[in-house]
C-alpha positions as a printed NumPy array, in Angstrom:
array([[104.024,  15.642,  28.528],
       [101.722,  12.652,  28.224],
       [102.03 ,   8.878,  28.1  ],
       [100.179,   7.456,  25.101],
       [ 98.612,   4.166,  26.16 ],
       [ 97.894,   1.178,  23.95 ],
       [ 94.168,   1.984,  23.776],
       [ 94.923,   5.527,  22.531],
       [ 94.205,   7.313,  25.822],
       [ 96.645,   9.664,  27.563],
       [ 97.857,  10.067,  31.121],
       [100.316,  12.601,  32.532],
       [103.974,  11.653,  32.44 ],
       [107.254,  12.154,  30.611],
       [109.081,   8.932,  31.565],
       [108.526,   5.438,  30.198],
       [110.523,   2.278,  30.79 ],
       [110.331,  -1.357,  29.781],
       [108.036,  -2.253,  32.686],
       [105.111,  -0.176,  31.376],
       [102.532,  -2.371,  29.697],
       [ 99.704,   0.071,  29.075],
       [101.828,   2.864,  27.589],
       [104.023,   2.754,  24.483],
       [105.039,   6.395,  23.857],
       [105.691,   9.76 ,  25.462],
       [103.975,  12.578,  23.58 ],
       [103.333,  16.306,  23.822],
       [ 99.83 ,  17.769,  23.891],
       [ 98.327,  18.634,  20.516],
       [ 99.8  ,  21.76 ,  18.913],
       [ 98.101,  23.668,  16.085],
       [100.763,  24.93 ,  13.668],
       [ 99.909,  27.407,  10.914],
       [101.408,  26.775,   7.478],
       [105.164,  27.341,   7.449],
       [108.61 ,  25.948,   8.24 ],
       [109.558,  25.28 ,  11.86 ],
       [112.633,  24.362,  13.863],
       [112.017,  21.576,  16.351],
       [114.484,  21.082,  19.202],
       [114.   ,  18.178,  21.595],
       [115.809,  17.335,  24.845],
       [115.615,  13.703,  25.96 ],
       [117.206,  10.865,  27.917],
       [117.081,   7.348,  26.499],
       [118.642,   3.963,  27.032],
       [118.097,   1.421,  24.3  ],
       [116.502,   1.815,  20.854],
       [113.934,   4.585,  20.476],
       [112.19 ,   6.38 ,  17.634],
       [110.799,   9.884,  17.589],
       [109.109,  12.394,  15.313],
       [106.332,  14.88 ,  14.784],
       [102.998,  13.314,  13.906],
       [ 99.54 ,  14.513,  12.901],
       [ 96.695,  14.128,  15.373],
       [ 94.498,  13.083,  12.445],
       [ 96.161,  10.552,  10.065],
       [ 96.96 ,  12.006,   6.64 ],
       [ 98.214,  10.558,   3.39 ],
       [100.722,  13.303,   2.596],
       [103.944,  13.162,   4.588],
       [105.351,  16.661,   4.522],
       [106.817,  16.508,   8.03 ],
       [109.666,  13.981,   8.18 ],
       [110.186,  10.502,   6.732],
       [107.143,   8.554,   7.881],
       [107.148,  11.121,  10.716],
       [109.81 ,   9.022,  12.498],
       [113.56 ,   8.714,  12.838],
       [115.927,   6.842,  15.15 ],
       [117.253,   8.749,  18.151],
       [120.951,   8.753,  18.938],
       [121.407,   7.384,  22.495],
       [124.77 ,   9.189,  22.785],
       [123.204,  12.639,  22.436],
       [120.697,  14.333,  24.694],
       [119.064,  16.595,  22.127],
       [118.075,  16.626,  18.48 ],
       [117.117,  19.53 ,  16.221],
       [115.59 ,  19.492,  12.745],
       [113.111,  21.305,  10.492],
       [109.543,  20.427,   9.604],
       [107.259,  21.826,   6.929],
       [103.537,  22.194,   7.558],
       [101.336,  23.039,   4.587],
       [ 98.18 ,  23.99 ,   6.488],
       [ 97.017,  24.615,  10.035],
       [ 97.304,  20.991,  11.103],
       [ 97.22 ,  19.642,  14.64 ],
       [100.49 ,  17.895,  15.465],
       [102.299,  16.377,  18.433],
       [105.839,  15.189,  19.083],
       [106.215,  11.523,  19.992],
       [109.011,   9.356,  21.408],
       [108.45 ,   5.613,  21.502],
       [110.275,   2.475,  22.523],
       [110.716,  -0.231,  19.914],
       [109.888,  -3.901,  20.182],
       [113.589,  -4.555,  20.79 ],
       [113.446,  -2.851,  24.205],
       [114.747,  -4.937,  27.132],
       [115.067,  -4.59 ,  30.909],
       [116.77 ,  -1.327,  31.798],
       [115.725,   0.505,  28.637],
       [113.77 ,   3.712,  29.104],
       [112.79 ,   6.978,  27.427],
       [112.309,  10.386,  29.008],
       [111.061,  13.399,  27.085],
       [112.304,  16.508,  28.899],
       [111.692,  19.442,  26.579],
       [110.258,  20.247,  23.143],
       [110.772,  23.656,  21.535],
       [109.055,  24.57 ,  18.246],
       [110.004,  27.898,  16.666],
       [108.699,  29.341,  13.41 ],
       [111.651,  29.791,  11.038],
       [112.467,  32.773,   8.847],
       [112.631,  30.165,   6.1  ],
       [108.815,  30.258,   6.11 ],
       [109.18 ,  33.537,   4.227],
       [112.482,  32.874,   2.464],
       [111.43 ,  29.547,   0.903],
       [108.521,  30.928,  -1.199],
       [110.74 ,  33.842,  -2.257],
       [113.454,  31.376,  -3.333],
       [110.883,  29.343,  -5.275],
       [109.623,  32.515,  -6.967],
       [113.175,  33.526,  -7.928],
       [113.815,  30.026,  -9.309],
       [110.594,  30.213, -11.346],
       [111.545,  33.657, -12.713],
       [115.04 ,  32.458, -13.651],
       [113.676,  29.409, -15.484],
       [111.069,  31.564, -17.22 ],
       [113.762,  34.085, -18.227],
       [115.929,  31.253, -19.546],
       [113.088,  29.905, -21.674],
       [112.295,  33.424, -22.893],
       [115.947,  33.988, -23.779],
       [116.045,  30.703, -25.677],
       [112.855,  31.64 , -27.545],
       [114.161,  35.094, -28.517],
       [117.7  ,  33.983, -29.313],
       [116.475,  30.964, -31.249],
       [116.171,  33.064, -34.429],
       [119.965,  33.441, -34.485],
       [120.622,  29.72 , -34.177],
       [121.634,  27.563, -37.056],
       [118.739,  25.538, -38.426],
       [120.225,  22.302, -37.095],
       [120.547,  23.76 , -33.57 ],
       [116.886,  24.785, -33.564],
       [116.043,  21.1  , -33.63 ],
       [118.953,  19.607, -31.699],
       [118.904,  21.81 , -28.577],
       [115.216,  21.067, -27.735],
       [115.874,  17.367, -28.384],
       [118.784,  17.416, -25.951],
       [116.657,  19.168, -23.325],
       [113.86 ,  16.594, -23.71 ],
       [116.307,  13.684, -23.448],
       [117.934,  15.221, -20.345],
       [114.45 ,  15.485, -18.832],
       [113.691,  11.842, -19.642],
       [116.983,  10.67 , -18.118],
       [115.81 ,  12.193, -14.832],
       [112.453,  10.375, -14.685],
       [113.291,   8.467, -11.455],
       [113.73 ,  11.851,  -9.739],
       [110.208,  13.114, -10.422],
       [108.424,  11.177,  -7.672],
       [108.089,  11.406,  -3.881],
       [111.035,   9.807,  -2.146],
       [114.457,   9.314,  -3.646],
       [116.068,   6.517,  -5.648],
       [119.569,   5.82 ,  -4.475],
       [122.188,   3.341,  -3.465],
       [124.747,   2.821,  -0.761],
       [126.658,   6.072,  -1.379],
       [123.593,   8.348,  -1.285],
       [123.721,   9.14 ,   2.477],
       [127.407,  10.061,   2.179],
       [126.749,  12.659,  -0.507],
       [123.588,  13.988,   1.146],
       [125.653,  14.551,   4.284],
       [128.209,  16.43 ,   2.175],
       [125.439,  18.813,   1.076],
       [124.246,  19.25 ,   4.641],
       [127.831,  19.67 ,   5.833],
       [128.428,  22.548,   3.411],
       [125.138,  24.118,   4.489],
       [126.112,  23.894,   8.179],
       [129.634,  25.126,   7.459],
       [128.238,  28.221,   5.741],
       [125.951,  28.843,   8.714],
       [128.952,  28.592,  11.018],
       [130.738,  31.259,   8.97 ],
       [133.247,  29.174,   7.017],
       [133.839,  30.133,   3.408],
       [134.943,  28.144,   1.66 ],
       [133.805,  25.307,   3.908],
       [136.756,  23.172,   5.012],
       [135.538,  21.158,   8.034],
       [131.927,  20.01 ,   7.777],
       [130.337,  20.193,  11.255],
       [127.582,  17.563,  11.434],
       [129.631,  14.434,  10.772],
       [130.862,  11.993,  13.429],
       [128.298,  12.96 ,  16.038],
       [129.155,  16.645,  15.622],
       [132.935,  16.183,  15.887],
       [133.459,  17.512,  12.334],
       [134.978,  15.881,   9.268],
       [137.495,  17.366,   6.807],
       [135.787,  15.89 ,   3.753],
       [135.832,  19.236,   1.906],
       [139.632,  19.384,   2.031],
       [140.065,  15.977,   0.424],
       [136.994,  15.849,  -1.844],
       [136.203,  18.623,  -4.346],
       [132.677,  19.868,  -3.75 ],
       [132.335,  23.174,  -5.604],
       [129.174,  22.044,  -7.451],
       [127.531,  20.975,  -4.18 ],
       [127.28 ,  24.607,  -3.094],
       [124.226,  24.795,  -5.374],
       [122.117,  22.276,  -3.381],
       [123.622,  23.577,  -0.118],
       [122.321,  27.061,  -0.923],
       [118.924,  25.535,  -1.703],
       [119.038,  24.017,   1.79 ],
       [119.743,  27.447,   3.256],
       [116.584,  28.782,   1.597],
       [114.351,  26.068,   3.061],
       [114.466,  23.219,   0.538],
       [114.39 ,  19.741,   2.038],
       [117.563,  17.693,   1.775],
       [115.791,  15.373,  -0.652],
       [114.581,  18.154,  -2.959],
       [118.002,  19.833,  -2.906],
       [119.661,  16.575,  -3.982],
       [117.052,  15.99 ,  -6.694],
       [117.536,  19.502,  -8.067],
       [121.275,  18.869,  -8.187],
       [120.931,  15.523,  -9.993],
       [118.518,  17.019, -12.525],
       [121.062,  19.771, -13.179],
       [123.801,  17.131, -13.555],
       [121.8  ,  15.344, -16.267],
       [121.301,  18.572, -18.224],
       [124.923,  19.669, -17.818],
       [126.215,  16.242, -18.861],
       [124.306,  15.989, -22.127],
       [124.908,  19.615, -23.165],
       [128.569,  19.485, -22.17 ],
       [128.971,  16.298, -24.212],
       [127.167,  17.757, -27.233],
       [129.145,  20.99 , -27.227],
       [132.465,  19.182, -26.717],
       [131.87 ,  16.455, -29.303],
       [130.623,  19.059, -31.77 ],
       [133.961,  20.823, -31.425],
       [135.704,  17.555, -32.345],
       [133.346,  16.099, -34.945],
       [132.274,  19.304, -36.744],
       [128.734,  17.966, -37.122],
       [125.723,  18.71 , -34.913],
       [123.999,  15.416, -35.797],
       [127.019,  13.245, -35.004],
       [127.63 ,  15.228, -31.793],
       [123.964,  14.754, -30.84 ],
       [124.276,  10.985, -31.251],
       [127.505,  10.888, -29.238],
       [125.964,  13.015, -26.46 ],
       [122.868,  10.791, -26.166],
       [125.021,   7.66 , -26.119],
       [127.188,   9.206, -23.42 ],
       [124.489,  10.637, -21.13 ],
       [122.241,   7.592, -21.564],
       [124.942,   4.959, -21.128],
       [123.935,   2.218, -18.706],
       [127.163,   2.619, -16.752],
       [126.448,   6.293, -16.03 ],
       [122.802,   5.737, -15.102],
       [123.685,   2.807, -12.842],
       [126.216,   4.971, -11.03 ],
       [123.636,   7.724, -10.741],
       [120.647,   5.712,  -9.5  ],
       [121.863,   2.294,  -8.308],
       [125.011,   3.059,  -6.34 ],
       [124.646,   6.864,  -6.11 ],
       [128.266,   7.581,  -7.007],
       [127.4  ,  11.265,  -7.162],
       [131.014,  12.432,  -7.298],
       [131.891,  10.155, -10.215],
       [128.695,  11.06 , -12.098],
       [129.337,  14.777, -11.558],
       [132.866,  14.335, -12.904],
       [131.437,  12.838, -16.1  ],
       [130.209,  16.334, -16.988],
       [133.847,  17.2  , -17.664],
       [135.108,  14.022, -19.378],
       [134.063,  15.261, -22.854],
       [135.589,  18.693, -22.179],
       [138.997,  17.099, -21.536],
       [138.539,  14.898, -24.607],
       [137.784,  17.953, -26.762],
       [140.827,  19.759, -25.382],
       [143.143,  16.842, -26.179],
       [141.614,  16.356, -29.617],
       [142.081,  20.017, -30.489],
       [145.59 ,  19.938, -29.061],
       [146.77 ,  17.071, -31.248],
       [145.056,  18.347, -34.401],
       [146.194,  21.933, -33.903],
       [148.066,  22.175, -37.188],
       [144.778,  21.784, -39.085],
       [143.067,  24.675, -37.319],
       [143.118,  28.436, -37.436],
       [144.378,  28.845, -33.878],
       [141.239,  30.505, -32.493],
       [140.071,  27.649, -30.265],
       [142.057,  28.658, -27.145],
       [142.823,  25.013, -26.501],
       [144.343,  25.668, -23.104],
       [140.94 ,  26.891, -21.898],
       [139.371,  23.542, -22.789],
       [142.034,  21.637, -20.883],
       [141.808,  24.059, -17.969],
       [138.017,  23.788, -17.734],
       [138.024,  19.996, -18.06 ],
       [140.722,  19.177, -15.521],
       [139.537,  21.87 , -13.083],
       [136.036,  20.4  , -13.216],
       [137.399,  16.909, -12.556],
       [139.463,  18.13 ,  -9.596],
       [136.475,  19.962,  -8.127],
       [134.117,  16.978,  -8.388],
       [136.023,  13.683,  -8.093],
       [139.754,  13.245,  -7.586],
       [139.715,   9.608,  -8.687],
       [138.116,  10.57 , -12.   ],
       [140.809,  13.205, -12.389],
       [143.397,  10.483, -11.792],
       [141.813,   8.068, -14.295],
       [141.46 ,  10.678, -17.026],
       [145.016,  11.749, -16.23 ],
       [146.216,   8.191, -16.867],
       [144.591,   8.134, -20.3  ],
       [145.901,  11.613, -21.043],
       [149.41 ,  10.282, -20.44 ],
       [148.681,   7.238, -22.63 ],
       [147.385,   9.518, -25.407],
       [150.46 ,  11.737, -25.167],
       [152.696,   8.66 , -25.389],
       [150.879,   7.382, -28.48 ],
       [151.048,  10.827, -30.098],
       [154.453,  11.799, -28.763],
       [155.617,  13.21 , -32.102],
       [152.796,  15.725, -32.087],
       [153.281,  16.48 , -28.409],
       [156.824,  17.788, -28.755],
       [155.98 ,  20.723, -30.976],
       [156.454,  24.26 , -29.787],
       [152.857,  25.43 , -30.178],
       [151.48 ,  22.26 , -28.518],
       [153.862,  22.542, -25.564],
       [152.921,  26.203, -25.153],
       [149.236,  25.275, -24.923],
       [150.011,  22.519, -22.394],
       [152.151,  24.899, -20.349],
       [149.46 ,  27.577, -20.296],
       [146.795,  25.033, -19.323],
       [148.892,  23.537, -16.518],
       [150.003,  26.908, -15.141],
       [146.472,  28.307, -15.183],
       [145.199,  25.057, -13.596],
       [147.613,  25.421, -10.669],
       [146.699,  29.064, -10.114],
       [142.935,  28.616, -10.53 ],
       [142.81 ,  25.643,  -8.155],
       [145.4  ,  26.837,  -5.628],
       [142.608,  27.456,  -3.083],
       [141.914,  23.689,  -3.062],
       [145.381,  22.301,  -3.785],
       [147.273,  24.094,  -0.987],
       [145.167,  22.71 ,   1.916],
       [144.914,  19.336,   0.188],
       [148.692,  18.952,  -0.188],
       [149.252,  20.136,   3.396],
       [146.792,  17.593,   4.808],
       [148.164,  14.802,   2.629],
       [151.441,  15.092,   4.592],
       [149.582,  14.206,   7.821],
       [148.457,  10.844,   9.176],
       [144.958,  10.056,   7.955],
       [143.406,   6.805,   6.808],
       [143.957,   7.689,   3.148],
       [147.586,   8.778,   3.594],
       [148.498,   5.769,   5.726],
       [147.238,   3.387,   3.071],
       [149.101,   5.207,   0.324],
       [152.306,   5.129,   2.378],
       [152.375,   1.332,   2.403],
       [154.548,  -0.392,  -0.185],
       [154.542,  -3.87 ,  -1.66 ],
       [156.823,  -5.146,   1.084],
       [154.425,  -4.016,   3.827],
       [151.186,  -5.356,   2.389],
       [149.901,  -8.384,   0.541],
       [148.675,  -7.252,  -2.922],
       [146.136, -10.09 ,  -2.99 ],
       [144.539,  -8.677,   0.155],
       [145.157,  -4.987,  -0.529],
       [143.65 ,  -5.129,  -4.032],
       [140.906,  -7.656,  -3.281],
       [138.218,  -4.987,  -3.689],
       [139.59 ,  -3.922,  -7.076],
       [139.592,  -7.506,  -8.34 ],
       [136.191,  -8.338,  -6.859],
       [134.468,  -5.417,  -8.561],
       [136.194,  -5.932, -11.894],
       [134.028,  -7.057, -14.799],
       [133.826,  -9.959, -17.205],
       [133.405,  -9.485, -20.956],
       [129.712, -10.377, -20.696],
       [129.298,  -7.822, -17.895],
       [130.766,  -5.056, -20.048],
       [128.575,  -5.773, -23.09 ],
       [125.292,  -5.903, -21.172],
       [122.704,  -3.639, -19.598],
       [124.871,  -3.686, -16.45 ],
       [127.879,  -2.39 , -18.374],
       [128.064,  -0.037, -21.317],
       [124.597,  -0.963, -22.583],
       [123.397,  -2.249, -25.945],
       [123.705,   1.058, -27.788],
       [127.439,   1.361, -27.104],
       [127.877,  -2.38 , -27.677],
       [126.493,  -1.89 , -31.184],
       [128.836,   1.075, -31.634],
       [131.85 ,  -0.986, -30.578],
       [131.309,  -3.849, -33.011],
       [130.209,  -1.545, -35.838],
       [133.301,   0.618, -35.386],
       [135.49 ,  -2.475, -35.237],
       [134.101,  -3.761, -38.541],
       [134.228,  -0.395, -40.308],
       [137.807,   0.279, -39.222],
       [138.955,  -3.179, -40.284],
       [137.205,  -3.003, -43.646],
       [137.631,   0.729, -44.206],
       [140.407,   2.694, -45.799],
       [143.145,   4.844, -44.308],
       [141.51 ,   8.254, -44.196],
       [142.361,  10.666, -41.375],
       [138.931,  10.151, -39.807],
       [139.375,   6.386, -39.743],
       [142.843,   6.723, -38.209],
       [141.395,   8.903, -35.48 ],
       [138.569,   6.419, -34.954],
       [141.077,   3.578, -34.709],
       [143.035,   5.423, -32.021],
       [139.866,   6.174, -30.021],
       [138.796,   2.524, -30.321],
       [142.193,   1.429, -28.972],
       [141.787,   3.76 , -25.995],
       [138.27 ,   2.416, -25.379],
       [139.573,  -1.17 , -25.429],
       [142.366,  -0.154, -23.061],
       [139.907,   1.416, -20.611],
       [137.663,  -1.64 , -20.81 ],
       [140.666,  -3.909, -20.201],
       [141.551,  -1.907, -17.07 ],
       [138.087,  -2.698, -15.711],
       [138.234,  -6.452, -16.478],
       [139.147,  -9.338, -14.213],
       [141.762, -10.477, -16.687],
       [143.774,  -7.297, -16.156],
       [147.103,  -8.278, -14.503],
       [146.698,  -5.98 , -11.525],
       [148.503,  -8.222,  -9.016],
       [151.514,  -8.713, -11.279],
       [151.85 ,  -4.977, -11.862],
       [151.473,  -4.258,  -8.127],
       [154.231,  -6.729,  -7.312],
       [156.397,  -5.175,  -9.984],
       [156.233,  -1.61 ,  -8.645],
       [154.857,   0.322,  -5.654],
       [153.606,   2.936,  -8.104],
       [151.061,   0.492,  -9.555],
       [150.133,  -0.79 ,  -6.09 ],
       [149.324,   2.709,  -4.869],
       [147.607,   3.649,  -8.111],
       [145.178,   0.717,  -8.08 ],
       [144.677,   0.993,  -4.348],
       [143.667,   4.609,  -4.842],
       [141.24 ,   3.75 ,  -7.648],
       [139.785,   1.053,  -5.314],
       [137.34 ,  -0.572,  -7.746],
       [138.18 ,  -1.836, -11.216],
       [134.774,  -1.097, -12.734],
       [135.424,   2.639, -12.368],
       [137.508,   2.599, -15.551],
       [134.397,   1.615, -17.5  ],
       [133.219,   5.247, -17.379],
       [136.318,   6.183, -19.386],
       [135.478,   3.493, -21.951],
       [131.968,   5.01 , -22.18 ],
       [133.543,   8.349, -23.132],
       [135.593,   6.892, -25.991],
       [132.812,   4.627, -27.28 ],
       [130.327,   7.526, -27.283],
       [132.711,   9.55 , -29.407],
       [133.056,   6.532, -31.717],
       [129.275,   6.582, -32.093],
       [129.581,  10.125, -33.393],
       [132.338,   9.025, -35.775],
       [130.087,   6.307, -37.194],
       [127.472,   8.925, -38.076],
       [130.148,  11.194, -39.527],
       [131.694,   8.635, -41.899],
       [128.481,   6.789, -42.802],
       [126.894,   7.179, -46.2  ],
       [124.588,  10.215, -46.343],
       [121.458,   8.164, -46.914],
       [122.144,   6.099, -43.742],
       [123.238,   8.889, -41.384],
       [119.813,   9.765, -39.972],
       [118.685,   6.146, -39.757],
       [121.834,   5.118, -37.907],
       [121.551,   8.098, -35.548],
       [117.912,   7.299, -34.764],
       [118.785,   3.615, -34.229],
       [121.63 ,   4.293, -31.783],
       [119.738,   6.989, -29.866],
       [116.557,   4.909, -29.863],
       [118.27 ,   1.815, -28.437],
       [119.946,   3.9  , -25.742],
       [116.744,   5.669, -24.679],
       [114.636,   2.503, -24.828],
       [117.102,   0.675, -22.601],
       [117.092,   3.619, -20.17 ],
       [113.293,   3.646, -19.961],
       [113.204,  -0.129, -19.387],
       [115.806,   0.289, -16.659],
       [113.726,   3.011, -14.987],
       [110.671,   0.737, -14.794],
       [112.425,  -1.165, -12.028],
       [113.171,   1.959, -10.002],
       [110.786,   2.893,  -7.222],
       [111.589,   5.672,  -4.792],
       [112.816,   4.579,  -1.404],
       [112.031,   6.214,   1.909],
       [111.841,   9.979,   2.082],
       [114.971,  11.758,   3.269],
       [113.831,  15.265,   4.099],
       [116.201,  16.075,   6.967],
       [119.571,  14.756,   8.234],
       [117.756,  12.91 ,  11.047],
       [116.297,  10.644,   8.353],
       [119.801,   9.466,   7.457],
       [120.338,   7.945,  10.892],
       [122.835,   8.679,  13.624],
       [126.225,   7.338,  14.628],
       [129.058,   7.788,  12.164],
       [126.741,   9.35 ,   9.587],
       [127.861,   7.258,   6.637],
       [131.526,   8.221,   6.391],
       [132.293,   5.216,   4.205],
       [135.745,   3.857,   4.964],
       [136.651,   6.896,   7.052],
       [139.573,   7.837,   4.807],
       [139.773,  11.362,   6.193],
       [139.722,  10.495,   9.895],
       [143.044,  11.073,  11.733],
       [144.913,   7.845,  12.352],
       [144.349,   6.3  ,  15.778],
       [140.825,   7.664,  16.268],
       [138.394,   5.284,  17.989],
       [135.104,   6.095,  16.292],
       [133.117,   4.171,  18.91 ],
       [134.03 ,   6.764,  21.579],
       [132.622,  10.044,  20.306],
       [130.55 ,  11.334,  23.198],
       [129.527,  14.981,  23.451],
       [131.029,  15.714,  26.864],
       [134.008,  17.877,  27.83 ],
       [136.88 ,  15.967,  29.394],
       [138.783,  17.648,  32.251],
       [139.777,  17.169,  35.879],
       [136.794,  18.522,  37.787],
       [138.838,  18.715,  40.994],
       [141.409,  21.01 ,  39.386],
       [139.494,  23.009,  36.766],
       [136.204,  24.881,  36.919],
       [134.226,  25.153,  33.66 ],
       [131.008,  27.125,  33.235],
       [128.977,  29.119,  30.686],
       [129.567,  26.509,  28.01 ],
       [128.198,  27.459,  24.569],
       [128.338,  25.434,  21.362],
       [127.345,  26.271,  17.793],
       [128.455,  23.692,  15.243],
       [132.262,  23.418,  15.665],
       [132.629,  26.628,  17.687],
       [132.854,  26.154,  21.475],
       [132.972,  28.821,  24.166],
       [133.485,  28.287,  27.901],
       [134.532,  30.193,  30.99 ],
       [137.499,  28.341,  32.481],
       [139.248,  28.809,  35.831],
       [142.42 ,  27.009,  36.871],
       [143.322,  28.214,  40.412],
       [146.182,  25.744,  40.81 ],
       [149.921,  26.105,  40.297],
       [150.039,  23.526,  37.485],
       [148.847,  23.497,  33.906],
       [145.618,  21.618,  33.233],
       [143.901,  20.265,  30.141],
       [140.391,  20.488,  28.7  ],
       [139.375,  18.205,  25.835],
       [136.479,  19.252,  23.592],
       [134.215,  16.932,  21.55 ],
       [135.758,  18.085,  18.266],
       [138.028,  16.031,  15.998],
       [141.439,  17.662,  15.715],
       [142.581,  18.931,  12.317],
       [145.276,  21.459,  11.512],
       [143.753,  24.923,  11.77 ],
       [141.937,  24.819,  15.102],
       [142.756,  27.656,  17.509],
       [141.919,  28.436,  21.112],
       [141.523,  32.16 ,  21.747],
       [141.354,  33.936,  25.097],
       [138.485,  36.332,  24.352],
       [139.662,  38.797,  27.002],
       [143.318,  39.192,  26.051],
       [143.014,  37.973,  22.425],
       [145.974,  35.659,  23.06 ],
       [146.141,  32.106,  21.745],
       [146.326,  29.18 ,  24.145],
       [148.225,  26.035,  23.254],
       [146.099,  23.48 ,  21.424],
       [146.908,  19.925,  20.351],
       [145.418,  16.556,  19.374],
       [144.609,  14.931,  22.703],
       [143.258,  11.532,  23.618],
       [141.29 ,   9.989,  20.72 ],
       [142.392,  12.971,  18.586],
       [140.042,  15.378,  20.354],
       [140.8  ,  19.099,  20.281],
       [142.551,  19.654,  23.617],
       [143.654,  22.922,  25.238],
       [146.415,  23.594,  27.794],
       [145.025,  25.831,  30.544],
       [147.878,  27.795,  32.194],
       [148.312,  27.86 ,  35.97 ],
       [146.252,  30.464,  37.847],
       [144.243,  31.222,  34.723],
       [140.667,  32.415,  34.458],
       [138.816,  33.679,  31.41 ],
       [136.475,  32.983,  28.504],
       [138.014,  30.825,  25.779],
       [136.808,  29.993,  22.268],
       [137.628,  26.961,  20.112],
       [137.279,  27.614,  16.392],
       [138.662,  26.43 ,  13.064],
       [140.639,  29.233,  11.393],
       [142.265,  28.963,   7.965],
       [146.026,  29.46 ,   7.72 ],
       [147.186,  32.74 ,   6.181],
       [148.751,  30.916,   3.229],
       [145.383,  29.259,   2.529],
       [143.863,  32.732,   2.257],
       [146.671,  33.828,  -0.048],
       [145.981,  30.788,  -2.263],
       [142.275,  31.692,  -2.323],
       [143.163,  35.235,  -3.386],
       [145.375,  33.919,  -6.195],
       [142.555,  31.65 ,  -7.405],
       [140.039,  34.476,  -7.32 ],
       [142.312,  36.816,  -9.281],
       [143.032,  34.057, -11.81 ],
       [139.318,  33.379, -12.222],
       [138.557,  37.076, -12.818],
       [141.408,  37.36 , -15.35 ],
       [140.214,  34.253, -17.239],
       [136.62 ,  35.513, -17.356],
       [137.848,  38.882, -18.603],
       [139.983,  37.166, -21.249],
       [137.011,  35.09 , -22.44 ],
       [134.781,  38.175, -22.683],
       [137.483,  39.95 , -24.683],
       [137.75 ,  36.967, -27.053],
       [133.981,  36.871, -27.558],
       [133.861,  40.576, -28.348],
       [136.744,  40.192, -30.773],
       [134.974,  37.302, -32.462],
       [131.743,  39.304, -32.77 ],
       [133.5  ,  42.308, -34.253],
       [135.212,  40.062, -36.82 ],
       [131.896,  38.589, -38.009]])
């Protein structure tokens, strides 16, 4: 190791404290690395703020190592590991430096640096080649199958693809555009990746959070779609590129899901195209995607139109030939919402109940109730793998459950719901570029005028109902909504609005209804104005999106988890942390009585710990591991295969009772309950049956043509 002095020269040494005036960093000698992907593991001791990273010996413009080649070190840990990517045989060195905030007593000591070429060096180009082949095959399939499309689809599908591409423009640049929630969701991707490496499937406890203590975010937060970017991470993609690939896919899925769903309702490709562009390009959705990075909520918006189509088909069933399999639409929509964003599932559920109340006469018909029953039953079975652990954990004491347990008598609604009220919107906010945008604003007032002045056709009645639901959703997001009065009236409303957290979230539901209204305007307009109106609405929406994107410049690069920072790793409000946990005391040491217990051969990989333990005394002893306790952890004696008693110890750490006169190798590991596995089996069987049923229906449809 070398000390890098202020004049650029080096002297031998691996330790540097505040008293050094001629040296500012500890570095390794120059290392020539051939092109490839490498694991870097560093052992250090620091007190005070310090930054570290791999740097080039010759300055370069491209930054393919790590964000600016630097990241903050965690003073609680003694080692850090991450990946780097080198594109040519460049000379590099690892550097640890003190910051200008260093004070007396602060020091850095670089003990060990290990650099190992990763198998990802070979897997990553193979993964890229496979991705290229798949995209090429998709384009080839589209080209060959295009002859069978309807003439309108030959134009509309390429238009949708181009618009989806344009809506992702901020993603096609180095660095990543994102808001306050971006680190949270990037850590979810990394957590799934690490959980898969550990051997969990499905991933329940994500290992890297909370200084390696683990976080049960996957039990409370549906993340099925995030397995796509997590798998990209496993093949060598950077965290940033994996997230970008996911967001690009979300844009494409959103606009095509909306078009297909609205087409099922509106029976017109042109009107469905307009509605899909209005929906995918709505300011509210793009702001959530790029400004605040509400990735869960944006992902859930893929499935809003699917639920809408299912409900529309359900309540107009008597006018159809019964071949739509309505329950499949409802199943797909609500399953997608559950697997992406529970709060969106709750909000859409609220408006489903409102719709059923408004159309209660149609609801209580035998064929409608049968469809609802089939959808609900299949939903329970298909999602049992998620629902069973979720319900079990919701009976325990976590931040989220403790808040929901409070009633109006235990909390002040003005304080409890302050966040909801603060983030609610004014009328001017809603009808602006910060709300629904000018395209949907034009739709709202045009629909209002046409419904008032129009006749009483079935289409206009449907449009009137959708407009009422849009107004209702907008009202829920406004500051004038009587949230405090309702909360004081009933604990149900208090808990509902506390769960939703922020009033402006309901605006995404209003976007759904207003987008569909845009399609209705095209449908009922005079033939000679249809195309002009469609071009106007789509043009305004896209123009506003492009103007919005002009203000977006990519932030810092986030290639590896070390770029996100250390500490609590962006857990938000910590809703899924066990009650009573002091998050400021999460050191990586084992706690035990050294005079009574002997511990050796300690091994750790993610959330799995192994250690040889000897308790020669006549009394039971305790060992506490740096792992946050959740239901499911077990301690196994690897010699006898017997389980030792485990419990939530001090600060909710996984703690083990070591019997008197015991010696042996023990292992701490998270193991799913048997009934969780049964639920997973039920979901898998249900999924296979549904896929088989859909294939059978498609074959039957083909044979009938």
